[in-house]
DNA sequence: TCCCGTTTCAAACAATATTTTGAAACGGCC
DNA sequence: GGCCGTTTCAAAATATTGTTTGAAACGGGA
């Protein structure tokens, strides 16, 4: 057993491993990632993975938890300051944060890339990931959208508008390579994120404004009494990702 | 050597392999696909892959070519009939066809899923794929968008609007699982494709109409002479994907 | 029927990846 | 310094996956 009372060393190794693992899993996903590449990237011995994390699956779990912790801190899509803004500006801020995650650096934020891989080719961690990472983001977005669409918007109205916004953002996670290959002029612009954020925010806000006008025009036209807005589920950013068995596609696994 | 003069049998085996390979590569991508699973799915012997296609890489190439051929026939995004429509309806048709590819059946059209994997974790076939599959689609879209935005639209205007539309569509390729998990009510609707197509078409057309009005309003306001529309590159749907070395991440490979 | 090229097959093989092992190195503490 | 739990390491054992092999089955002509 390891890490009993006060372990001094070794946590440096663990950290290096977690960071290298984040890179590798982000690039290739769980199945195609190779632990030899991870330990090489971390500059640690091959056996360290099993010693510290019990195996590839354990390392994956730990990496998810580590990244989730990290995401809570950087890239906030919720905070008291944000909530103090007008809904339009909350929306603009949300768009911008998401684009930063995807396009802000040479590589997307690793957790985002891992989510992408999970969506394409899920591991047993899929449920955890959706609940812990995607869901809070989408809930937060839906909350903003609801405020923008006004009290007459139905659940489906909110869902569709959220979907439109979310999809225009996640494109730059999944399709970043396509974007760079097909729109080199745009992609090379040092202010890509700002331009895209401006465009996407404007397009979505315009579409939502149109929807709202239509909804309220309908109301005036039909003289229907306003339905009360449904209570909104609180959108937390928190992520836990407690360890749980997660492994290879169909093989045996340690308890 | 195989398949000399007139090979009668064996092409059934090849077809079964190509179809099973399409499923497997679509699910897991090249690296994570296992040829044992492919031959099981095809109900053929393990050695058949090497006998007929020379190896995993050869099978991947052949699968891409096979699927590209298939895509040319089903799911057309271009045809004389389509071109006879008004731009708005061409756009609606384009949106609908793409959603059908992604959501129309239990699984997305395999070539689309393979493109998705290539975008996340490219193999050497990436260039081919983008050129042969994504590019023609995006070119066709850009053509329609240009018609909708009118002669005053700049290249960037067209690019941004195309991007908005494309991203709302590709979301349902990459994020299908997320969509189904987070919007179960919408996803369960037997007419999802129609509802989404209607919503997305309407949202995009509204946004583009707004852009056009702004562009033309600017013109009137500034009394600037109209620039001529740039000639548009012809957007073909054709795909070739001629065989070429395609293989594992960094290892040696047969000629 | 027999011949012969083609295709299939089970089994062996080779290459790649993951996990385990046992010994050595480290670091605080007596 | 010498002990002891922790951590590292190179090497070996396993497991998994891709490729090869040699023999057998097939099927259309001579």
Coordinates of C-alpha atoms (C1' of nucleotides) in Angstrom, one line a residue:
Chain A
X1 CA 0.0 0.0 0.0
X2 CA 1.1 3.5 -0.5
X3 CA 0.6 7.0 0.9
X4 CA 0.0 6.2 4.6
X5 CA 0.6 8.9 7.1
X6 CA 2.7 11.8 5.8
X7 CA 4.1 11.1 2.4
X8 CA 6.5 13.8 1.4
X9 CA 7.9 12.7 -1.9
X10 CA 6.1 11.1 -4.7
X11 CA 3.4 13.6 -5.0
X12 CA 5.6 15.4 -7.5
X13 CA 5.6 12.2 -9.5
X14 CA 1.9 12.0 -9.2
X15 CA 1.4 15.5 -10.4
X16 CA 3.8 15.1 -13.4
X17 CA 1.8 11.9 -14.3
X18 CA -1.5 13.6 -14.0
X19 CA -0.4 16.4 -16.3
X20 CA 1.1 14.2 -18.9
X21 CA -1.9 11.9 -18.7
X22 CA -4.2 14.9 -19.3
X23 CA -2.3 15.7 -22.4
X24 CA -2.2 12.2 -23.7
X25 CA -5.8 11.4 -22.9
X26 CA -6.9 14.7 -24.4
X27 CA -5.1 13.9 -27.7
X28 CA -6.1 10.3 -28.1
X29 CA -8.9 9.3 -25.7
X30 CA -8.7 6.5 -23.2
X31 CA -8.5 3.5 -25.5
X32 CA -5.9 4.9 -27.9
X33 CA -3.7 6.6 -25.2
X34 CA -0.6 4.6 -24.3
X35 CA 0.8 4.7 -20.9
X36 CA 4.3 4.4 -22.3
X37 CA 3.8 7.8 -23.9
X38 CA 2.4 9.2 -20.7
X39 CA 5.3 8.2 -18.6
X40 CA 7.7 9.4 -21.2
X41 CA 5.9 12.7 -21.3
X42 CA 6.1 12.9 -17.5
X43 CA 9.7 11.7 -17.3
X44 CA 8.9 9.1 -14.8
X45 CA 9.3 5.3 -14.7
X46 CA 6.8 3.0 -16.3
X47 CA 5.9 1.3 -13.1
X48 CA 4.9 4.6 -11.5
X49 CA 1.5 4.5 -13.1
X50 CA 0.6 1.2 -11.3
X51 CA 2.3 2.2 -8.2
X52 CA 0.5 5.5 -7.8
X53 CA -2.8 4.9 -9.5
X54 CA -3.2 1.2 -9.8
X55 CA -3.3 1.1 -13.5
X56 CA -4.4 2.9 -16.7
X57 CA -8.0 3.0 -15.6
X58 CA -7.1 4.5 -12.2
X59 CA -4.9 7.1 -13.8
X60 CA -7.8 8.0 -16.1
X61 CA -10.1 8.5 -13.2
X62 CA -7.6 10.5 -11.3
X63 CA -6.9 12.6 -14.3
X64 CA -10.6 13.4 -14.7
X65 CA -10.9 14.4 -11.1
X66 CA -7.7 16.5 -11.2
X67 CA -8.9 18.3 -14.3
X68 CA -12.4 18.8 -12.9
X69 CA -10.8 20.5 -9.9
X70 CA -8.7 22.6 -12.2
X71 CA -11.8 23.6 -14.3
X72 CA -13.6 24.8 -11.3
X73 CA -10.9 27.4 -10.7
X74 CA -9.9 28.6 -14.1
X75 CA -12.6 29.1 -16.8
X76 CA -15.5 29.9 -14.5
X77 CA -18.9 30.2 -16.2
X78 CA -20.6 31.2 -13.1
X79 CA -19.8 33.6 -10.2
X80 CA -21.5 36.4 -8.3
X81 CA -19.8 39.0 -10.6
X82 CA -21.1 37.3 -13.7
X83 CA -24.6 37.1 -12.2
X84 CA -24.6 40.8 -11.6
X85 CA -24.5 41.5 -15.3
X86 CA -27.4 41.9 -17.7
X87 CA -28.4 38.7 -19.3
X88 CA -27.0 39.8 -22.6
X89 CA -23.6 40.3 -21.1
X90 CA -23.8 37.1 -19.2
X91 CA -24.4 35.4 -22.5
X92 CA -21.5 37.2 -24.1
X93 CA -19.2 36.2 -21.2
X94 CA -20.3 32.6 -21.4
X95 CA -19.6 32.5 -25.1
X96 CA -16.2 34.0 -24.6
X97 CA -15.2 31.6 -21.8
X98 CA -16.2 28.6 -23.8
X99 CA -14.2 29.8 -26.8
X100 CA -11.3 30.4 -24.6
X101 CA -11.4 26.9 -23.4
X102 CA -11.4 25.6 -26.9
X103 CA -9.3 28.0 -28.9
X104 CA -7.5 30.0 -26.3
X105 CA -4.3 28.0 -26.3
X106 CA -2.4 25.8 -28.6
X107 CA -4.5 22.9 -27.4
X108 CA -8.0 23.0 -26.1
X109 CA -8.4 22.7 -22.3
X110 CA -7.7 18.9 -21.8
X111 CA -10.9 18.2 -20.0
X112 CA -12.9 19.5 -22.9
X113 CA -11.0 17.3 -25.3
X114 CA -11.5 14.3 -23.1
X115 CA -15.2 15.1 -23.0
X116 CA -15.1 15.2 -26.8
X117 CA -13.6 11.7 -26.9
X118 CA -16.1 10.4 -24.4
X119 CA -18.9 11.7 -26.5
X120 CA -17.6 9.9 -29.6
X121 CA -16.5 6.7 -28.0
X122 CA -17.7 6.5 -24.4
X123 CA -15.9 4.6 -21.6
X124 CA -17.7 3.7 -18.4
X125 CA -16.9 7.2 -17.1
X126 CA -19.3 8.7 -19.6
X127 CA -22.1 9.2 -17.2
X128 CA -19.9 10.8 -14.6
X129 CA -18.5 13.1 -17.2
X130 CA -21.8 14.3 -18.6
X131 CA -23.2 14.8 -15.1
X132 CA -20.1 16.5 -13.8
X133 CA -18.9 18.5 -16.7
X134 CA -21.4 19.0 -19.5
X135 CA -24.5 19.2 -17.5
X136 CA -23.6 22.1 -15.2
X137 CA -22.4 24.1 -18.3
X138 CA -25.6 23.4 -20.2
X139 CA -27.7 24.2 -17.1
X140 CA -25.9 27.5 -16.7
X141 CA -26.5 28.3 -20.4
X142 CA -30.1 27.4 -20.2
X143 CA -30.5 29.7 -17.3
X144 CA -29.1 32.6 -19.2
X145 CA -31.2 31.7 -22.3
X146 CA -34.3 31.6 -20.2
X147 CA -33.7 35.0 -19.0
X148 CA -33.2 36.2 -22.5
X149 CA -36.2 34.6 -23.9
X150 CA -38.5 35.9 -21.2
X151 CA -41.3 34.3 -19.2
X152 CA -43.3 33.1 -22.2
X153 CA -40.6 30.7 -23.4
X154 CA -41.5 27.1 -23.1
X155 CA -39.0 24.4 -22.0
X156 CA -38.5 23.5 -25.7
X157 CA -37.9 27.1 -26.7
X158 CA -35.2 27.3 -24.1
X159 CA -33.8 23.9 -25.1
X160 CA -33.6 24.7 -28.8
X161 CA -32.0 28.1 -28.3
X162 CA -29.5 26.6 -25.8
X163 CA -28.7 23.9 -28.3
X164 CA -28.1 26.5 -31.0
X165 CA -25.7 28.4 -28.8
X166 CA -24.0 25.4 -27.4
X167 CA -23.5 23.8 -30.8
X168 CA -21.9 26.9 -32.3
X169 CA -19.4 26.8 -29.4
X170 CA -18.6 23.1 -29.3
X171 CA -17.9 23.2 -32.9
X172 CA -14.6 24.8 -32.1
X173 CA -13.8 22.0 -29.8
X174 CA -14.5 19.1 -32.1
X175 CA -13.9 20.9 -35.4
X176 CA -10.9 23.0 -34.5
X177 CA -8.8 21.2 -37.1
X178 CA -11.4 21.6 -39.7
X179 CA -11.8 25.2 -38.8
X180 CA -8.1 25.8 -39.1
X181 CA -7.9 23.9 -42.4
X182 CA -10.9 25.4 -44.1
X183 CA -10.8 29.0 -42.7
X184 CA -7.1 29.6 -42.4
X185 CA -7.6 33.4 -42.7
X186 CA -10.0 33.5 -39.8
X187 CA -8.1 31.0 -37.7
X188 CA -4.8 32.8 -38.1
X189 CA -6.2 36.1 -36.8
X190 CA -4.6 36.7 -33.4
X191 CA -8.0 37.9 -32.2
X192 CA -9.9 34.9 -33.4
X193 CA -11.6 34.3 -30.1
X194 CA -12.8 37.9 -29.9
X195 CA -14.1 37.9 -33.5
X196 CA -15.8 34.6 -33.1
X197 CA -17.2 35.5 -29.8
X198 CA -18.6 38.7 -31.2
X199 CA -20.1 37.0 -34.2
X200 CA -21.6 34.1 -32.3
X201 CA -23.0 36.3 -29.5
X202 CA -24.5 38.7 -31.9
X203 CA -26.1 35.9 -34.0
X204 CA -27.5 34.1 -31.0
X205 CA -28.8 37.2 -29.3
X206 CA -30.5 38.3 -32.5
X207 CA -32.1 34.9 -32.9
X208 CA -33.3 34.9 -29.3
X209 CA -34.6 38.4 -29.6
X210 CA -36.5 37.4 -32.6
X211 CA -37.9 34.4 -30.8
X212 CA -38.9 36.5 -27.9
X213 CA -40.7 39.0 -30.0
X214 CA -42.5 36.3 -31.8
X215 CA -43.6 34.7 -28.5
X216 CA -44.8 38.0 -27.1
X217 CA -46.4 39.1 -30.3
X218 CA -48.3 35.8 -30.3
X219 CA -49.4 36.6 -26.8
X220 CA -50.6 40.0 -27.7
X221 CA -52.3 38.7 -30.8
X222 CA -54.0 35.8 -29.1
X223 CA -54.5 37.6 -25.8
X224 CA -53.4 34.4 -24.0
X225 CA -52.7 34.9 -20.3
X226 CA -49.0 34.6 -19.5
X227 CA -47.9 31.3 -18.2
X228 CA -45.6 31.4 -15.2
X229 CA -41.9 30.6 -15.9
X230 CA -40.9 27.3 -14.6
X231 CA -38.5 27.2 -11.6
X232 CA -35.0 26.8 -13.0
X233 CA -32.7 24.1 -11.7
X234 CA -29.7 25.7 -10.1
X235 CA -26.7 25.4 -12.4
X236 CA -23.7 24.7 -10.4
X237 CA -20.2 24.5 -11.9
X238 CA -19.1 22.0 -9.3
X239 CA -17.7 18.7 -10.5
X240 CA -16.8 15.8 -8.4
X241 CA -16.0 12.7 -10.4
X242 CA -15.5 10.4 -7.5
X243 CA -13.4 7.4 -8.3
X244 CA -15.3 4.5 -9.7
X245 CA -14.4 1.5 -11.9
X246 CA -13.6 2.7 -15.4
X247 CA -11.8 0.6 -17.9
X248 CA -11.1 -1.0 -21.1
X249 CA -13.9 -1.9 -23.5
X250 CA -14.9 -5.4 -22.4
X251 CA -12.2 -6.9 -20.4
X252 CA -11.7 -7.9 -16.8
X253 CA -10.7 -5.3 -14.3
X254 CA -9.4 -5.1 -10.8
X255 CA -12.0 -4.4 -8.1
Chain B
X1 CA -1.3 -12.0 -54.8
X2 CA -5.0 -12.0 -55.0
X3 CA -7.8 -11.2 -57.4
X4 CA -6.1 -11.8 -60.7
X5 CA -8.3 -12.4 -63.8
X6 CA -11.9 -13.2 -62.9
X7 CA -12.4 -13.6 -59.2
X8 CA -15.9 -15.0 -58.6
X9 CA -16.0 -15.6 -54.9
X10 CA -14.4 -13.6 -52.2
X11 CA -16.0 -10.3 -53.1
X12 CA -18.8 -11.3 -50.8
X13 CA -16.2 -11.6 -48.0
X14 CA -14.7 -8.2 -49.0
X15 CA -18.1 -6.6 -48.9
X16 CA -18.9 -8.1 -45.5
X17 CA -15.6 -6.9 -44.2
X18 CA -16.0 -3.4 -45.6
X19 CA -19.4 -3.1 -43.9
X20 CA -18.3 -4.4 -40.6
X21 CA -15.2 -2.3 -40.8
X22 CA -17.3 0.8 -41.4
X23 CA -19.3 0.1 -38.3
X24 CA -16.2 -0.6 -36.2
X25 CA -14.1 2.4 -37.4
X26 CA -17.2 4.6 -37.0
X27 CA -17.6 3.5 -33.4
X28 CA -14.0 3.7 -32.3
X29 CA -11.8 5.3 -34.9
X30 CA -8.8 3.8 -36.6
X31 CA -6.5 3.4 -33.6
X32 CA -9.0 1.9 -31.2
X33 CA -10.7 -0.3 -33.7
X34 CA -9.8 -4.0 -33.4
X35 CA -9.6 -6.1 -36.4
X36 CA -10.8 -9.1 -34.4
X37 CA -14.0 -7.3 -33.7
X38 CA -14.3 -6.4 -37.4
X39 CA -13.9 -10.0 -38.6
X40 CA -16.3 -11.2 -35.9
X41 CA -18.9 -8.6 -37.0
X42 CA -18.4 -9.7 -40.6
X43 CA -18.4 -13.4 -39.8
X44 CA -15.2 -14.1 -41.7
X45 CA -11.8 -15.4 -40.8
X46 CA -9.2 -13.3 -39.1
X47 CA -6.8 -13.7 -41.9
X48 CA -9.2 -12.4 -44.5
X49 CA -8.3 -8.8 -43.6
X50 CA -4.7 -9.3 -44.6
X51 CA -5.6 -11.5 -47.5
X52 CA -8.0 -9.1 -49.1
X53 CA -6.7 -5.7 -47.9
X54 CA -3.1 -6.3 -46.9
X55 CA -3.7 -5.2 -43.3
X56 CA -5.6 -2.9 -41.0
X57 CA -4.4 0.2 -42.8
X58 CA -5.4 -1.1 -46.2
X59 CA -8.8 -2.0 -44.8
X60 CA -9.2 1.5 -43.4
X61 CA -8.4 3.0 -46.8
X62 CA -10.7 0.7 -48.6
X63 CA -13.5 1.4 -46.1
X64 CA -13.1 5.1 -46.7
X65 CA -13.2 4.7 -50.4
X66 CA -16.2 2.4 -50.1
X67 CA -18.1 4.8 -47.9
X68 CA -17.2 7.8 -50.1
X69 CA -18.7 6.0 -53.0
X70 CA -21.8 5.3 -51.0
X71 CA -22.1 8.9 -49.8
X72 CA -22.0 10.2 -53.4
X73 CA -25.2 8.2 -54.0
X74 CA -27.3 8.5 -50.9
X75 CA -27.4 11.9 -49.0
X76 CA -26.8 14.2 -52.0
X77 CA -26.3 17.8 -51.0
X78 CA -26.1 18.9 -54.6
X79 CA -28.0 18.1 -57.7
X80 CA -29.8 19.9 -60.6
X81 CA -33.1 19.7 -58.8
X82 CA -31.7 21.2 -55.7
X83 CA -30.1 24.0 -57.6
X84 CA -33.4 24.9 -59.2
X85 CA -34.8 25.9 -55.8
X86 CA -34.7 29.3 -54.2
X87 CA -31.6 29.8 -52.0
X88 CA -33.7 29.6 -48.9
X89 CA -35.0 26.2 -49.8
X90 CA -31.6 25.0 -50.9
X91 CA -30.5 26.0 -47.4
X92 CA -33.3 24.1 -45.8
X93 CA -32.6 21.1 -47.9
X94 CA -29.0 21.2 -47.0
X95 CA -29.8 21.4 -43.3
X96 CA -32.2 18.5 -43.5
X97 CA -29.8 16.3 -45.4
X98 CA -27.0 16.8 -42.9
X99 CA -29.3 16.1 -40.0
X100 CA -30.4 13.0 -41.7
X101 CA -26.8 11.8 -42.0
X102 CA -26.3 12.4 -38.3
X103 CA -29.6 11.6 -36.7
X104 CA -31.6 9.8 -39.3
X105 CA -30.8 6.3 -38.2
X106 CA -29.7 4.5 -35.0
X107 CA -26.1 5.4 -35.8
X108 CA -24.8 8.3 -37.8
X109 CA -23.7 7.6 -41.3
X110 CA -20.4 5.8 -40.8
X111 CA -18.3 8.1 -42.9
X112 CA -19.5 11.1 -40.9
X113 CA -18.5 9.3 -37.7
X114 CA -15.1 8.5 -39.1
X115 CA -14.6 12.1 -40.1
X116 CA -15.4 13.0 -36.5
X117 CA -12.7 10.6 -35.2
X118 CA -10.3 12.0 -37.7
X119 CA -10.9 15.5 -36.6
X120 CA -10.3 14.6 -33.0
X121 CA -7.3 12.3 -33.5
X122 CA -6.1 12.4 -37.1
X123 CA -4.4 9.6 -38.9
X124 CA -2.4 10.2 -42.1
X125 CA -5.7 10.0 -44.0
X126 CA -6.8 13.3 -42.5
X127 CA -5.9 15.4 -45.5
X128 CA -7.7 13.1 -47.9
X129 CA -10.7 13.1 -45.7
X130 CA -11.0 16.8 -45.3
X131 CA -10.4 17.4 -49.0
X132 CA -12.7 14.6 -50.1
X133 CA -15.5 14.8 -47.7
X134 CA -15.7 18.0 -45.6
X135 CA -14.5 20.4 -48.1
X136 CA -17.1 19.7 -50.8
X137 CA -19.8 20.0 -48.2
X138 CA -18.5 23.3 -46.8
X139 CA -18.0 24.7 -50.3
X140 CA -21.6 23.8 -51.2
X141 CA -22.8 25.4 -48.0
X142 CA -20.7 28.5 -48.6
X143 CA -22.2 28.8 -52.1
X144 CA -25.8 28.8 -50.7
X145 CA -24.8 31.2 -48.0
X146 CA -23.3 33.6 -50.5
X147 CA -26.5 33.6 -52.4
X148 CA -28.4 34.3 -49.3
X149 CA -26.2 37.1 -48.0
X150 CA -26.2 38.9 -51.4
X151 CA -23.5 40.5 -53.4
X152 CA -22.2 42.8 -50.7
X153 CA -21.1 40.0 -48.4
X154 CA -17.3 39.7 -47.9
X155 CA -15.5 36.5 -47.8
X156 CA -15.4 36.7 -44.0
X157 CA -19.1 37.4 -43.9
X158 CA -19.7 34.2 -45.8
X159 CA -17.2 32.3 -43.7
X160 CA -18.8 33.3 -40.5
X161 CA -22.3 32.6 -41.5
X162 CA -21.3 29.2 -43.0
X163 CA -19.5 28.4 -39.8
X164 CA -22.6 29.2 -37.8
X165 CA -24.7 26.9 -39.9
X166 CA -22.2 24.1 -40.1
X167 CA -21.5 24.2 -36.4
X168 CA -25.2 23.8 -35.5
X169 CA -25.3 20.8 -37.7
X170 CA -22.1 19.0 -36.8
X171 CA -23.1 19.3 -33.2
X172 CA -25.5 16.4 -33.8
X173 CA -22.7 14.3 -35.1
X174 CA -20.3 14.8 -32.3
X175 CA -22.7 15.6 -29.5
X176 CA -25.5 13.2 -30.4
X177 CA -25.0 11.3 -27.1
X178 CA -25.0 14.6 -25.2
X179 CA -28.1 15.7 -27.0
X180 CA -29.9 12.4 -26.1
X181 CA -28.7 12.6 -22.5
X182 CA -29.5 16.2 -21.9
X183 CA -32.6 16.8 -24.1
X184 CA -34.3 13.4 -23.8
X185 CA -37.7 15.0 -24.6
X186 CA -36.6 16.5 -27.8
X187 CA -34.4 13.5 -28.8
X188 CA -37.3 11.0 -28.3
X189 CA -39.6 12.9 -30.6
X190 CA -40.0 10.7 -33.7
X191 CA -39.9 13.9 -35.8
X192 CA -36.7 15.2 -34.2
X193 CA -35.0 15.7 -37.5
X194 CA -37.8 17.8 -38.8
X195 CA -38.1 19.9 -35.7
X196 CA -34.4 20.5 -35.5
X197 CA -34.2 21.2 -39.2
X198 CA -37.0 23.7 -38.9
X199 CA -35.5 25.4 -35.9
X200 CA -31.9 25.6 -37.3
X201 CA -33.0 26.7 -40.7
X202 CA -35.2 29.4 -39.3
X203 CA -32.5 30.6 -36.9
X204 CA -29.8 30.7 -39.6
X205 CA -32.0 32.3 -42.2
X206 CA -33.0 34.9 -39.8
X207 CA -29.5 35.7 -38.8
X208 CA -28.4 35.9 -42.4
X209 CA -31.3 38.1 -43.4
X210 CA -30.2 40.4 -40.6
X211 CA -26.7 40.4 -41.8
X212 CA -27.8 41.1 -45.3
X213 CA -30.0 44.0 -44.2
X214 CA -27.1 45.4 -42.2
X215 CA -24.8 45.1 -45.1
X216 CA -27.2 46.8 -47.5
X217 CA -28.2 49.4 -45.0
X218 CA -24.6 50.3 -44.6
X219 CA -24.3 50.7 -48.4
X220 CA -27.3 52.9 -48.6
X221 CA -26.0 54.9 -45.7
X222 CA -22.5 55.3 -47.0
X223 CA -23.5 55.5 -50.6
X224 CA -20.6 53.2 -51.5
X225 CA -20.7 51.6 -54.9
X226 CA -21.5 47.9 -54.8
X227 CA -18.5 45.6 -55.1
X228 CA -19.0 42.8 -57.6
X229 CA -19.5 39.4 -56.0
X230 CA -16.4 37.2 -56.2
X231 CA -16.6 34.2 -58.5
X232 CA -17.5 31.1 -56.4
X233 CA -15.4 28.0 -56.5
X234 CA -17.6 25.2 -57.8
X235 CA -18.6 22.9 -55.0
X236 CA -18.6 19.4 -56.1
X237 CA -19.8 16.5 -54.0
X238 CA -17.3 14.1 -55.6
X239 CA -15.0 12.2 -53.4
X240 CA -12.1 10.1 -54.5
X241 CA -9.9 9.0 -51.6
X242 CA -7.4 7.1 -53.8
X243 CA -5.4 4.6 -51.8
X244 CA -2.3 5.9 -50.1
X245 CA -0.3 4.9 -47.1
X246 CA -2.3 5.3 -44.0
X247 CA -1.3 3.8 -40.8
X248 CA -0.5 3.6 -37.2
X249 CA 0.6 6.5 -35.2
X250 CA 4.4 6.5 -35.7
X251 CA 5.4 3.0 -36.5
X252 CA 7.0 1.3 -39.5
X253 CA 4.7 0.1 -42.2
X254 CA 4.7 -2.0 -45.3
X255 CA 5.1 -0.2 -48.6
Chain C
dT1 C1' -12.3 -37.0 -62.3
dC2 C1' -8.3 -34.4 -61.8
dC3 C1' -5.9 -30.1 -61.9
dC4 C1' -5.0 -25.5 -60.4
dG5 C1' -5.7 -21.0 -58.9
dT6 C1' -8.4 -18.8 -55.4
dT7 C1' -10.1 -18.4 -51.0
dT8 C1' -10.8 -19.9 -46.2
dC9 C1' -9.2 -21.5 -41.9
dA10 C1' -7.0 -22.6 -37.3
dA11 C1' -3.0 -22.1 -35.4
dA12 C1' 1.4 -20.0 -34.7
dC13 C1' 4.0 -15.8 -34.7
dA14 C1' 5.4 -11.1 -33.9
dA15 C1' 4.8 -6.7 -32.2
dT16 C1' 2.8 -3.7 -28.9
dA17 C1' 0.9 -2.6 -24.4
dT18 C1' 0.0 -3.3 -19.6
dT19 C1' 1.0 -5.1 -15.3
dT20 C1' 4.1 -7.2 -11.9
dT21 C1' 8.3 -8.1 -9.5
dG22 C1' 12.3 -7.8 -6.7
dA23 C1' 16.0 -5.2 -5.8
dA24 C1' 18.0 -0.6 -5.3
dA25 C1' 17.7 4.3 -3.9
dC26 C1' 15.9 7.8 -1.0
dG27 C1' 14.9 10.4 3.3
dG28 C1' 13.5 11.1 7.7
dC29 C1' 14.5 9.5 12.4
dC30 C1' 16.5 7.0 16.3
Chain D
dG1 C1' 25.6 5.4 10.9
dG2 C1' 21.8 2.2 10.7
dC3 C1' 16.9 1.1 10.5
dC4 C1' 12.5 1.4 7.9
dG5 C1' 8.7 2.7 5.2
dT6 C1' 8.3 4.9 0.8
dT7 C1' 9.4 5.6 -3.8
dT8 C1' 11.9 4.5 -8.1
dC9 C1' 13.8 1.5 -11.4
dA10 C1' 15.2 -2.0 -15.1
dA11 C1' 13.8 -6.1 -16.3
dA12 C1' 10.5 -9.7 -16.9
dA13 C1' 5.9 -11.7 -17.1
dT14 C1' 1.2 -11.1 -19.1
dA15 C1' -2.2 -9.6 -22.1
dT16 C1' -3.7 -8.0 -26.2
dT17 C1' -3.6 -7.2 -31.0
dG18 C1' -1.9 -7.4 -35.7
dT19 C1' 0.3 -10.4 -39.2
dT20 C1' 1.9 -14.7 -41.2
dT21 C1' 1.8 -19.5 -42.4
dG22 C1' 0.8 -23.9 -44.3
dA23 C1' -2.7 -26.8 -45.0
dA24 C1' -7.4 -27.7 -46.4
dA25 C1' -11.7 -26.5 -48.9
dC26 C1' -13.7 -24.7 -52.9
dG27 C1' -15.0 -24.4 -57.8
dG28 C1' -14.6 -23.9 -62.6
dG29 C1' -12.6 -25.8 -66.6
dA30 C1' -9.6 -29.6 -69.2

